[in-house]
Coordinates of C-alpha atoms and ligand atoms in Angstrom, one line a residue:
M111 CA 45.0 79.4 131.6
R112 CA 48.4 80.2 133.0
E113 CA 48.2 84.0 131.5
Q114 CA 44.7 83.8 132.0
L115 CA 45.6 83.6 135.5
S116 CA 48.8 85.9 135.8
D117 CA 46.3 88.4 134.5
E118 CA 44.0 87.8 138.3
I119 CA 47.1 88.4 140.6
L120 CA 46.8 90.7 142.3
G121 CA 50.0 92.6 143.7
K122 CA 50.1 95.1 146.8
A123 CA 47.3 97.3 147.8
Y124 CA 49.1 100.2 147.7
D125 CA 52.0 101.0 144.9
S126 CA 53.1 104.4 146.0
K127 CA 54.7 104.7 142.4
L128 CA 51.4 103.4 140.6
M129 CA 49.4 105.9 142.9
K130 CA 51.5 108.5 141.7
R131 CA 51.5 108.4 138.3
L132 CA 47.3 107.5 138.9
L133 CA 47.3 111.1 140.6
T134 CA 48.7 112.5 137.2
Y135 CA 45.2 112.1 136.0
V136 CA 43.5 113.7 138.7
K137 CA 45.3 116.3 137.9
P138 CA 43.5 118.2 135.5
Y139 CA 40.4 118.1 137.9
K140 CA 42.2 119.7 141.5
K141 CA 39.0 121.8 141.6
Y142 CA 36.5 118.8 142.2
V143 CA 39.4 117.2 144.9
V144 CA 39.5 120.6 146.4
L145 CA 35.9 120.6 146.7
A146 CA 35.5 116.8 147.7
I147 CA 37.6 117.6 150.6
F148 CA 36.2 120.5 151.8
L149 CA 32.4 118.9 151.5
N150 CA 34.0 116.2 153.5
V151 CA 35.5 117.7 156.6
F152 CA 31.8 119.1 156.9
V153 CA 29.3 115.6 156.3
A154 CA 32.6 114.0 158.4
G155 CA 32.0 116.7 161.3
L156 CA 28.4 116.5 161.2
A157 CA 27.4 113.3 162.2
P158 CA 29.6 113.2 165.3
L159 CA 27.7 116.4 166.4
R160 CA 24.7 115.1 166.8
P161 CA 25.1 112.8 170.1
Y162 CA 26.7 115.7 171.5
L163 CA 23.6 117.8 171.1
T164 CA 21.3 114.7 172.0
K165 CA 23.7 114.8 175.3
I166 CA 22.8 118.7 176.3
A167 CA 19.2 117.9 175.3
I168 CA 19.2 115.6 178.2
D169 CA 21.6 117.0 180.9
T170 CA 20.7 120.4 180.4
S171 CA 17.0 121.0 178.7
I172 CA 15.1 118.2 179.8
A173 CA 17.0 118.0 183.5
N174 CA 16.2 121.5 183.4
K175 CA 12.9 121.0 182.5
D176 CA 13.5 123.8 179.8
Y177 CA 10.9 123.7 176.5
E178 CA 12.7 126.7 175.1
S179 CA 16.2 125.3 174.6
L180 CA 14.8 121.6 174.1
T181 CA 13.2 123.2 171.1
L182 CA 16.2 124.8 170.2
I183 CA 18.1 121.6 170.3
T184 CA 15.4 119.2 167.9
A185 CA 16.1 122.4 165.5
L186 CA 19.8 121.9 165.4
L187 CA 19.6 118.5 164.8
F188 CA 17.5 118.4 162.3
I189 CA 18.9 121.1 160.7
S190 CA 22.1 119.3 160.7
L191 CA 20.4 116.6 159.4
L192 CA 19.1 118.6 156.4
F193 CA 23.1 120.1 155.9
Q194 CA 24.2 117.1 155.8
A195 CA 22.2 115.3 153.5
I196 CA 22.3 118.5 150.7
M197 CA 26.4 118.4 151.3
Q198 CA 26.4 114.3 151.0
Y199 CA 24.1 114.9 147.9
G200 CA 27.2 117.1 146.0
L201 CA 29.9 115.1 147.5
T202 CA 28.0 111.6 145.8
Y203 CA 27.9 113.8 142.7
F204 CA 31.1 116.0 142.5
T205 CA 33.1 113.1 142.9
Q206 CA 31.1 110.4 140.8
L207 CA 31.6 113.7 138.4
M208 CA 35.5 113.2 138.8
G209 CA 36.1 109.5 138.2
Q210 CA 33.7 109.8 135.1
K211 CA 36.1 112.9 133.8
I212 CA 38.8 110.9 134.5
I213 CA 38.1 107.5 132.9
Y214 CA 36.6 108.8 130.2
D215 CA 40.2 110.3 129.6
L216 CA 42.0 106.9 131.0
R217 CA 40.4 105.0 128.0
V218 CA 40.9 107.5 124.9
Q219 CA 44.6 107.3 126.1
I220 CA 44.1 103.3 126.2
F221 CA 42.7 103.5 122.6
S222 CA 45.1 105.7 120.9
H223 CA 48.0 103.7 122.1
V224 CA 46.4 100.4 121.0
Q225 CA 46.0 102.0 117.7
K226 CA 49.5 103.0 117.8
L227 CA 50.7 99.8 118.3
A228 CA 52.3 97.8 115.9
L229 CA 50.9 93.8 114.3
K230 CA 53.7 92.4 116.3
F231 CA 52.0 93.2 119.5
F232 CA 48.5 91.8 118.5
D233 CA 50.1 88.0 116.7
K234 CA 50.7 87.7 120.8
T235 CA 47.9 89.7 122.9
P236 CA 44.5 88.0 123.1
V237 CA 41.5 90.6 121.5
G238 CA 39.7 89.8 124.9
R239 CA 42.8 91.1 127.1
I240 CA 42.6 94.7 125.5
V241 CA 39.0 95.1 125.5
T242 CA 39.5 93.9 129.8
R243 CA 41.8 96.8 130.3
V244 CA 39.4 99.4 128.6
T245 CA 36.2 97.7 130.1
N246 CA 37.4 96.1 133.4
D247 CA 40.1 97.4 134.8
V248 CA 39.3 101.0 134.1
E249 CA 36.2 100.8 135.5
S250 CA 37.8 99.8 138.9
L251 CA 40.0 102.6 139.1
N252 CA 36.5 104.6 138.6
E253 CA 36.0 102.8 141.9
L254 CA 39.4 104.3 143.4
F255 CA 38.7 107.6 142.0
S256 CA 34.7 108.1 142.8
S257 CA 34.4 106.4 146.2
G258 CA 37.8 105.4 147.2
I259 CA 40.5 108.1 147.8
V260 CA 38.0 110.7 148.8
M261 CA 35.7 108.4 151.0
V262 CA 38.9 107.3 153.0
F263 CA 39.4 110.9 153.9
S264 CA 35.5 111.2 154.9
D265 CA 36.2 108.0 156.9
L266 CA 39.1 109.1 158.7
F267 CA 37.4 112.2 159.7
I268 CA 34.5 111.1 160.8
I269 CA 36.6 108.5 163.1
M270 CA 38.5 111.4 164.2
W271 CA 35.9 113.8 165.1
I272 CA 34.6 110.3 166.9
F273 CA 37.6 110.8 169.1
V274 CA 37.7 114.1 169.8
F275 CA 34.2 114.3 170.9
M276 CA 34.4 110.9 172.8
F277 CA 37.8 111.6 174.5
S278 CA 36.2 115.3 175.9
L279 CA 33.0 113.7 177.1
S280 CA 34.3 110.6 179.2
F281 CA 37.8 109.2 179.2
D282 CA 37.0 105.5 181.0
L283 CA 34.2 105.4 178.2
S284 CA 36.1 106.2 175.5
L285 CA 38.7 103.4 176.3
I286 CA 36.0 101.2 176.6
T287 CA 34.9 101.4 173.4
L288 CA 38.8 100.8 172.0
S289 CA 38.6 98.0 174.5
V290 CA 36.8 96.0 171.5
L291 CA 38.9 97.5 168.7
P292 CA 42.0 94.9 168.8
A293 CA 38.8 91.8 167.8
L294 CA 37.3 94.2 165.3
F295 CA 41.1 94.4 163.9
Y296 CA 41.9 90.7 163.9
A297 CA 38.2 89.9 161.8
T298 CA 39.1 92.7 159.4
F299 CA 42.8 91.5 159.1
L300 CA 41.0 87.8 158.4
F301 CA 38.9 89.2 156.0
R302 CA 40.3 91.0 154.0
R303 CA 42.7 88.2 153.5
K304 CA 40.1 85.7 152.3
V305 CA 38.2 88.1 150.5
R306 CA 41.2 89.0 148.8
E307 CA 41.5 85.3 147.6
S308 CA 38.1 84.4 146.7
Y309 CA 37.7 87.9 145.2
R310 CA 40.7 85.9 143.2
D311 CA 39.3 82.5 142.0
V312 CA 36.1 85.0 141.0
R313 CA 38.1 87.1 138.4
F314 CA 39.7 83.7 137.0
H315 CA 36.7 81.8 137.1
L316 CA 34.6 84.6 135.0
A317 CA 37.3 84.7 132.5
R318 CA 37.6 81.5 132.0
L319 CA 33.5 81.6 131.4
N320 CA 34.2 84.6 129.1
S321 CA 36.9 82.9 126.9
Y322 CA 34.8 79.9 126.7
M323 CA 31.7 81.7 125.7
Q324 CA 33.7 84.0 122.8
E325 CA 35.1 81.2 121.2
R326 CA 31.9 78.4 121.1
V327 CA 29.6 81.3 120.4
G328 CA 31.7 82.0 117.6
G329 CA 32.6 78.7 116.6
I330 CA 28.3 78.2 116.7
S331 CA 28.8 76.6 113.1
I332 CA 31.2 73.9 114.0
V333 CA 29.3 73.2 117.3
Q334 CA 26.1 73.1 115.5
L335 CA 27.9 71.0 112.6
F336 CA 29.8 68.4 114.5
N337 CA 26.4 68.1 117.1
K338 CA 28.8 68.6 119.7
Q339 CA 26.1 71.0 121.7
K340 CA 26.0 68.4 124.7
R341 CA 29.6 68.0 125.2
E342 CA 30.0 71.6 124.7
L343 CA 27.3 72.1 127.6
K344 CA 28.5 70.0 130.0
K345 CA 31.8 71.7 129.6
F346 CA 30.0 74.8 130.0
K347 CA 28.3 73.6 133.2
G348 CA 31.4 73.2 134.7
I349 CA 33.2 76.3 134.1
N350 CA 29.6 78.1 135.3
K351 CA 29.7 75.5 138.5
D352 CA 33.4 76.3 139.3
Y353 CA 32.3 80.3 138.9
R354 CA 29.4 80.1 141.3
D355 CA 30.8 78.3 143.6
A356 CA 33.3 81.1 144.1
N357 CA 31.3 83.4 144.1
I358 CA 29.0 81.8 146.7
K359 CA 32.2 81.1 148.9
S360 CA 33.0 85.3 148.8
V361 CA 29.3 86.0 149.5
F362 CA 30.3 83.6 152.3
Y363 CA 32.8 86.1 154.2
Y364 CA 30.9 89.3 154.1
A365 CA 28.1 87.1 155.4
I366 CA 30.4 85.9 158.4
F367 CA 32.2 89.4 158.5
Y368 CA 29.1 91.7 158.4
P369 CA 27.3 90.0 161.8
T370 CA 30.9 89.5 163.3
V371 CA 31.4 93.4 162.8
E372 CA 27.5 94.1 164.5
I373 CA 28.2 91.7 167.3
L374 CA 31.7 93.4 168.6
S375 CA 29.4 96.7 168.3
S376 CA 26.8 95.7 170.3
L377 CA 29.5 93.9 172.8
A378 CA 30.9 97.7 172.8
V379 CA 27.5 99.0 173.6
A380 CA 26.4 96.3 176.6
L381 CA 29.6 97.1 177.9
I382 CA 28.7 101.1 178.1
I383 CA 25.5 100.7 179.3
W384 CA 26.6 98.3 181.8
Y385 CA 29.4 100.1 183.0
G386 CA 28.1 103.7 182.4
G387 CA 25.0 102.6 184.1
G388 CA 26.8 102.2 187.1
K389 CA 27.8 105.5 186.9
V390 CA 25.0 106.8 186.2
F391 CA 23.8 105.2 189.5
E392 CA 26.5 106.8 191.2
S393 CA 25.8 110.3 189.8
T394 CA 29.9 109.9 188.8
M395 CA 28.5 110.5 185.3
T396 CA 25.1 112.1 183.6
L397 CA 22.6 110.4 181.7
G398 CA 23.3 112.1 178.4
I399 CA 26.9 111.2 178.6
L400 CA 26.0 107.5 178.2
F401 CA 22.9 107.8 176.0
A402 CA 26.0 110.0 173.7
F403 CA 28.1 107.1 174.0
V404 CA 25.5 104.5 172.8
Q405 CA 25.5 106.7 169.7
Y406 CA 29.1 107.2 169.7
T407 CA 29.9 103.5 169.5
E408 CA 27.4 102.1 167.0
M409 CA 28.5 105.4 164.8
F410 CA 31.9 104.7 165.1
F411 CA 32.4 101.0 163.6
R412 CA 30.5 101.7 160.2
P413 CA 33.4 103.8 159.0
I414 CA 36.2 101.1 160.4
R415 CA 33.9 98.1 158.5
D416 CA 33.5 100.7 155.4
L417 CA 37.9 101.3 155.3
S418 CA 38.0 97.6 155.2
E419 CA 36.3 97.3 152.3
K420 CA 38.0 100.6 151.1
Y421 CA 40.9 98.6 151.2
N422 CA 39.6 96.1 148.4
I423 CA 39.3 98.9 146.4
M424 CA 42.3 100.3 146.3
Q425 CA 44.1 96.6 145.9
T426 CA 41.5 95.9 142.8
A427 CA 42.5 99.4 141.6
M428 CA 46.3 98.9 142.0
A429 CA 46.3 95.3 139.9
S430 CA 44.3 97.1 137.1
S431 CA 46.4 100.2 137.1
E432 CA 49.2 98.1 137.2
R433 CA 47.8 96.3 133.9
I434 CA 46.8 99.2 132.7
F435 CA 49.8 101.1 132.4
K436 CA 51.8 98.0 131.1
L437 CA 49.7 98.1 128.5
L438 CA 50.1 102.0 128.1
D439 CA 54.2 101.2 128.1
D440 CA 53.9 99.1 125.5
K441 CA 56.9 99.7 122.8
T442 CA 55.8 97.5 120.5
I443 CA 55.3 100.9 117.9
I444 CA 57.6 101.5 114.2
P445 CA 59.3 104.2 114.9
D446 CA 58.4 107.4 112.3
P447 CA 62.0 108.9 111.1
E448 CA 62.8 112.1 112.8
K449 CA 63.4 113.8 109.3
P450 CA 60.8 112.3 107.0
V451 CA 61.7 112.0 102.8
K452 CA 58.1 113.6 101.6
L453 CA 57.8 111.5 97.5
S454 CA 57.6 115.0 96.0
E455 CA 56.4 113.0 92.8
F456 CA 55.1 109.7 92.8
R457 CA 56.1 107.4 90.1
G458 CA 55.7 103.5 91.2
K459 CA 58.8 101.9 91.8
I460 CA 59.3 99.5 94.4
E461 CA 62.6 97.9 95.1
F462 CA 63.6 94.6 97.3
K463 CA 66.7 95.2 98.0
N464 CA 68.0 91.8 100.0
V465 CA 65.3 91.3 102.6
T466 CA 65.3 89.1 105.3
F467 CA 63.2 88.9 107.7
A468 CA 61.4 86.7 110.7
Y469 CA 58.5 87.3 112.7
N470 CA 59.8 85.3 115.6
E471 CA 63.9 86.0 116.1
G472 CA 65.4 82.6 114.7
E473 CA 62.8 81.9 112.7
T474 CA 63.5 83.4 109.1
V475 CA 60.7 83.6 106.9
L476 CA 61.9 85.8 104.5
K477 CA 65.2 84.8 103.1
N478 CA 67.4 87.5 101.2
V479 CA 64.6 88.4 98.5
S480 CA 65.5 91.2 96.3
F481 CA 62.7 92.1 92.9
T482 CA 62.0 95.2 91.3
I483 CA 59.1 96.5 90.0
E484 CA 59.0 99.2 87.4
P485 CA 56.3 102.4 87.9
G486 CA 53.0 100.8 86.6
Q487 CA 53.9 97.5 86.4
T488 CA 51.8 94.4 87.8
V489 CA 53.9 91.6 89.4
A490 CA 52.4 88.6 90.4
I491 CA 53.7 85.9 93.7
V492 CA 52.7 82.3 93.1
G493 CA 53.9 80.3 95.8
A494 CA 52.6 77.3 97.7
T495 CA 50.7 78.2 100.9
G496 CA 53.3 79.3 103.9
A497 CA 55.8 80.5 101.7
G498 CA 56.0 84.2 102.4
K499 CA 53.7 85.8 99.9
T500 CA 51.7 87.6 102.2
S501 CA 54.6 89.0 104.2
I502 CA 56.6 90.2 101.3
V503 CA 53.0 92.6 101.1
N504 CA 53.3 93.1 104.8
L505 CA 56.8 94.1 105.0
L506 CA 55.8 96.8 102.2
S507 CA 53.0 98.4 104.4
R508 CA 55.7 98.8 106.8
F509 CA 53.4 96.3 109.3
Y510 CA 56.7 94.8 110.6
E511 CA 60.4 95.7 111.0
I512 CA 63.2 93.5 108.1
E513 CA 66.2 92.8 110.0
Q514 CA 68.4 92.7 106.9
G515 CA 68.2 94.9 103.6
E516 CA 66.0 97.4 102.3
I517 CA 62.6 98.5 101.1
L518 CA 62.6 101.5 98.6
I519 CA 59.6 103.5 97.2
D520 CA 61.2 105.7 94.0
G521 CA 64.7 105.1 96.0
V522 CA 63.5 106.1 98.9
N523 CA 64.2 103.9 101.7
I524 CA 60.7 103.4 103.6
K525 CA 61.8 103.4 107.0
N526 CA 62.8 106.8 106.1
M527 CA 58.9 107.7 104.9
R528 CA 56.6 108.4 107.8
K529 CA 53.9 106.0 107.9
E530 CA 51.2 107.9 107.6
D531 CA 53.2 108.9 103.7
L532 CA 53.9 105.3 103.1
R533 CA 50.7 103.5 104.0
K534 CA 48.3 106.8 102.1
L535 CA 50.4 105.6 98.6
I536 CA 49.6 101.8 99.3
C537 CA 46.0 99.7 98.9
V538 CA 46.3 96.1 100.3
V539 CA 43.2 94.2 99.1
L540 CA 43.5 91.3 102.0
Q541 CA 43.3 87.6 101.6
D542 CA 40.7 87.5 104.1
V543 CA 38.2 90.2 103.5
L544 CA 37.5 92.7 107.1
L545 CA 33.8 94.6 106.9
F546 CA 33.2 96.5 109.6
S547 CA 29.4 96.8 111.4
G548 CA 28.0 99.8 109.4
T549 CA 26.4 100.2 106.1
I550 CA 28.0 98.9 103.0
K551 CA 28.2 102.9 101.8
G552 CA 30.3 103.0 104.7
N553 CA 32.6 100.0 104.5
I554 CA 33.5 101.4 100.7
N555 CA 34.6 104.7 102.2
L556 CA 35.5 103.5 105.5
N557 CA 33.3 106.9 106.5
N558 CA 36.0 109.5 104.9
S559 CA 33.5 112.1 103.9
A560 CA 36.2 113.0 101.2
I561 CA 34.8 110.1 99.7
G562 CA 31.0 111.2 98.5
E563 CA 28.0 109.3 97.4
S564 CA 29.0 109.6 93.5
E565 CA 32.5 108.3 94.1
I566 CA 31.3 105.3 96.1
K567 CA 28.4 104.4 93.1
K568 CA 31.1 105.1 91.3
A569 CA 33.8 102.6 92.3
A570 CA 31.0 99.8 93.3
A571 CA 30.0 99.7 89.3
M572 CA 33.5 99.8 87.8
V573 CA 34.1 96.5 89.7
G574 CA 30.6 95.4 89.4
A575 CA 29.5 95.6 92.9
H576 CA 27.0 97.8 91.3
N577 CA 24.4 95.3 90.2
F578 CA 24.6 93.1 93.6
I579 CA 24.3 96.2 96.4
N580 CA 21.0 97.5 94.0
N581 CA 19.3 94.5 94.5
L582 CA 19.7 95.4 98.7
P583 CA 16.4 96.2 100.2
Q584 CA 17.7 98.9 101.4
K585 CA 20.9 99.5 98.8
Y586 CA 24.0 101.3 99.7
D587 CA 22.5 102.0 103.5
E588 CA 22.2 98.2 103.6
K589 CA 23.1 97.3 107.1
V590 CA 26.3 95.1 107.6
Q591 CA 26.7 92.9 110.3
E592 CA 30.1 92.6 112.6
K593 CA 32.4 90.6 109.9
G594 CA 29.6 90.7 107.1
A595 CA 28.4 87.6 108.2
T596 CA 25.1 88.2 106.5
L597 CA 27.0 89.1 102.9
S598 CA 29.0 86.0 100.7
V599 CA 32.6 85.8 100.7
G600 CA 32.5 87.3 96.5
Q601 CA 30.1 90.3 97.6
K602 CA 32.2 90.5 100.5
Q603 CA 35.7 90.4 98.2
L604 CA 33.5 93.4 95.9
I605 CA 33.1 95.6 98.2
S606 CA 36.5 95.3 99.2
F607 CA 37.4 95.5 95.1
A608 CA 34.8 99.3 95.4
R609 CA 36.9 100.0 98.7
A610 CA 40.0 99.8 96.9
L611 CA 39.3 101.8 93.7
A612 CA 37.2 104.4 95.9
Y613 CA 40.9 105.2 97.7
D614 CA 42.8 104.8 94.1
P615 CA 45.3 104.6 95.7
K616 CA 49.0 105.1 94.0
I617 CA 50.2 101.2 94.5
L618 CA 47.7 98.2 94.9
I619 CA 48.1 95.1 96.3
L620 CA 45.7 91.8 95.7
D621 CA 46.0 89.5 97.6
E622 CA 44.1 86.8 96.8
A623 CA 41.7 84.2 98.2
T624 CA 42.1 81.1 98.1
A625 CA 38.2 80.2 98.7
S626 CA 36.7 79.8 95.3
V627 CA 33.2 81.6 94.1
D628 CA 30.9 80.8 91.3
T629 CA 32.1 81.2 87.8
E630 CA 29.6 84.5 87.0
T631 CA 31.1 85.9 90.6
E632 CA 34.8 84.7 89.3
I633 CA 34.8 86.0 85.7
L634 CA 33.3 89.5 87.5
I635 CA 35.8 89.4 90.1
Q636 CA 38.3 88.9 87.3
Q637 CA 37.1 92.1 85.5
A638 CA 36.9 94.2 88.5
I639 CA 40.7 93.1 88.9
K640 CA 41.6 94.2 85.3
K641 CA 39.9 97.6 86.0
L642 CA 41.8 98.4 89.5
L643 CA 44.9 97.1 87.8
S644 CA 45.3 99.5 85.0
G645 CA 47.7 102.2 85.3
R646 CA 49.0 101.9 88.8
T647 CA 52.0 100.0 90.7
S648 CA 51.0 96.4 91.6
I649 CA 51.6 93.1 93.3
V650 CA 49.1 90.6 93.3
I651 CA 49.0 87.2 94.8
A652 CA 47.2 84.9 93.0
H653 CA 46.8 81.1 93.9
R654 CA 44.9 80.6 90.1
L655 CA 47.7 81.4 87.9
S656 CA 45.2 82.0 85.4
T657 CA 44.6 85.5 87.2
I658 CA 48.2 86.2 86.4
Q659 CA 49.7 85.8 83.2
N660 CA 49.4 89.0 81.5
S661 CA 51.6 90.1 84.7
D662 CA 54.6 91.9 83.3
K663 CA 57.2 89.5 86.0
I664 CA 55.9 87.0 88.1
I665 CA 57.8 86.0 91.3
V666 CA 58.0 82.3 92.4
M667 CA 58.3 82.0 96.1
H668 CA 59.5 78.6 97.8
K669 CA 60.0 78.8 100.9
G670 CA 60.7 82.2 102.0
E671 CA 63.1 82.3 99.0
I672 CA 62.3 83.6 95.3
K673 CA 63.4 80.7 93.0
E674 CA 61.9 82.0 89.7
M675 CA 61.4 85.4 87.9
G676 CA 60.0 86.3 84.6
T677 CA 57.1 86.1 82.2
H678 CA 54.8 83.7 82.3
Q679 CA 56.1 82.5 78.9
E680 CA 59.5 82.7 80.1
L681 CA 58.9 80.8 83.5
L682 CA 57.4 78.3 81.4
A683 CA 60.2 77.8 79.1
K684 CA 62.3 77.1 82.4
R685 CA 60.1 74.2 83.6
G686 CA 60.3 74.7 86.9
I687 CA 58.6 75.4 89.5
Y688 CA 56.5 77.4 88.1
F689 CA 55.9 75.2 85.0
K690 CA 54.8 72.2 87.1
L691 CA 51.9 74.7 89.2
Y692 CA 50.6 75.2 85.9
Q693 CA 50.5 72.0 84.5
L694 CA 49.1 70.8 88.2
Q695 CA 46.0 73.7 87.9
Y696 CA 45.9 72.7 84.1
K697 CA 45.5 69.2 84.8
D698 CA 42.9 70.4 87.3
Q699 CA 40.8 72.1 84.8
E700 CA 40.7 69.2 82.1
I701 CA 39.5 67.2 85.0
T702 CA 36.8 69.1 85.8
K703 CA 35.7 69.9 82.2
T704 CA 35.9 66.7 80.6
A705 CA 33.7 65.6 84.4
Ligands
CTP226 N1 53.9 83.5 110.0 C1 53.9 83.9 111.3 N2 53.4 84.7 112.1 C2 52.8 86.0 111.5 C3 52.3 85.4 109.8 C4 52.5 84.5 109.5 O1 54.9 83.3 112.6 N3 51.8 87.1 111.9 C5 54.5 82.1 109.8 C6 53.5 81.0 109.1 O2 53.7 80.3 109.7 C7 53.7 81.0 107.8 C8 55.0 81.9 106.8 O3 55.1 83.3 108.0 O4 55.0 79.9 108.4 C9 54.8 82.6 105.8 O5 53.7 83.3 106.3 P1 52.8 84.4 104.8 O6 53.4 85.0 104.0 O7 51.7 84.8 105.6 O8 52.3 83.0 103.8 P2 51.8 82.8 102.7 O9 53.5 82.8 101.1 O10 50.9 84.3 102.6 O11 50.8 81.5 102.2 P3 49.2 81.9 101.8 O12 49.4 81.5 100.4 O13 48.3 80.6 102.8 O14 48.4 83.0 102.4
MG227 MG1 48.9 84.8 103.0

């Protein structure tokens, strides 16, 4: 909750440092800016021209019954309107075009940066927050670029032009129009403050609503299973109500502000008519000037009212850009070495030398872990849940940096290799299989066109996945839902094996899922594993000890330390932890067999 709130805090409305950085994104589109400003000056000048033309029409043409000049002025009025419409179209189009191009670039930058970040970052950052950066935050910058910056110019230009025309027509009347300004500024000031607060509320409650929805929909089966629908609905209604009320409150301020501006502007017009009317009686002012002033006064209030909206856009954009830049500046990146070592020929020896590691400072997860895997060997890691097995694998792929010790592949410290080269060697079949939405085919080759249809089918056949895939209505083109929701656990596992085999890695790591599958699938999986392991250096993390009896070496982990190491027979002979584990599972099997 706190976190979310801190996400929504609005900072300064204008921050020159942020603005400077934002403008670097505009740079490639300078020509649009120049074009927009150029159009702006014209558009802004055209509107204030019209009351002036009206004044001439009344004072000169109508007063002198000059039909010809009246027609001319009417034509000019029409042409100026037409011109304004065309330029307005150009202005809107080009500023929006520029805004869209800029935020496109920004989204690409954010996505590519996020892809580079180390897992440590994602351990701490909820996915929803990253998504918000790419969607909402970027969108509010679009508003700044497309309507904010440029339109602020246009409003300022219009105000300036109106000033010029008004003061050139009548000093007295100009002062009268301006006399309402203090009240207007005060109203705007109040409005801005209130809207800012309510806007923050709206955002906060929306974030709550989103995350609540996301979590409950994600966990819908638990909600239904435990019959929590009514309770969840009640909670949802509460959150929904808060959100609605926040919205109503913000609408309320708008509903008050706009009429207030209207009243003030009407007041100014009334004053002009009253004072100017008197002057017309005295013949110290022409009717045309009075008429023009009424129009100027009405025209004058709109840009001022708009400016206060621009202020909100600016404020939101500043807050958004601050959050975006914070993400872009995040340096949780595991660096590549300056002079990377390339393995000329891969043999496949893996060494851990006194590796000590913690995800969070002070909470050591691995202590002084040392072992060697000879080329082509299969090594198994066993141990209780939380013992640090998956962590060993994470370190080998260099997902996290180690504090002490070194990890060597063929004698080369993995810190001296490029991450890309390192990870090309390794394939990890994860504990919980991750499938992407797409097709079965695409999930096996991960849309790598170098792995063609025949390789995909070969890999699937080798791990024994071909049969079930072939029975699907669309076979290899069958749609896979997000997270592979429509497939069984065993099927997903087989697909992930096929994926590993298709990529033909030098080093294979299997992190066995704890979930059990039926005996038939179990056999399939065991056969698949055998095929996967042959001829490669491999690490198998196993919960079922039956899987690993033939391994060249078994490492027994306990609370982050290696307690025992040896072959199945050696460890049994030792009568230590492994022996106990084995006995437990053996007994278990005996019980199920007799049952
Ligand atoms: N851990 C952590 N941050 C992570 C992952 C793990 O702090 N991003 C901690 C866990 O809380 C655990 C320890 O690291 O105490 C070891 O985790 P792991 O290596 O994943 O344990 P495994 O031996 O793989 O356990 P399991 O058999 O359940 O997979
Ligand atoms: Mg694990």
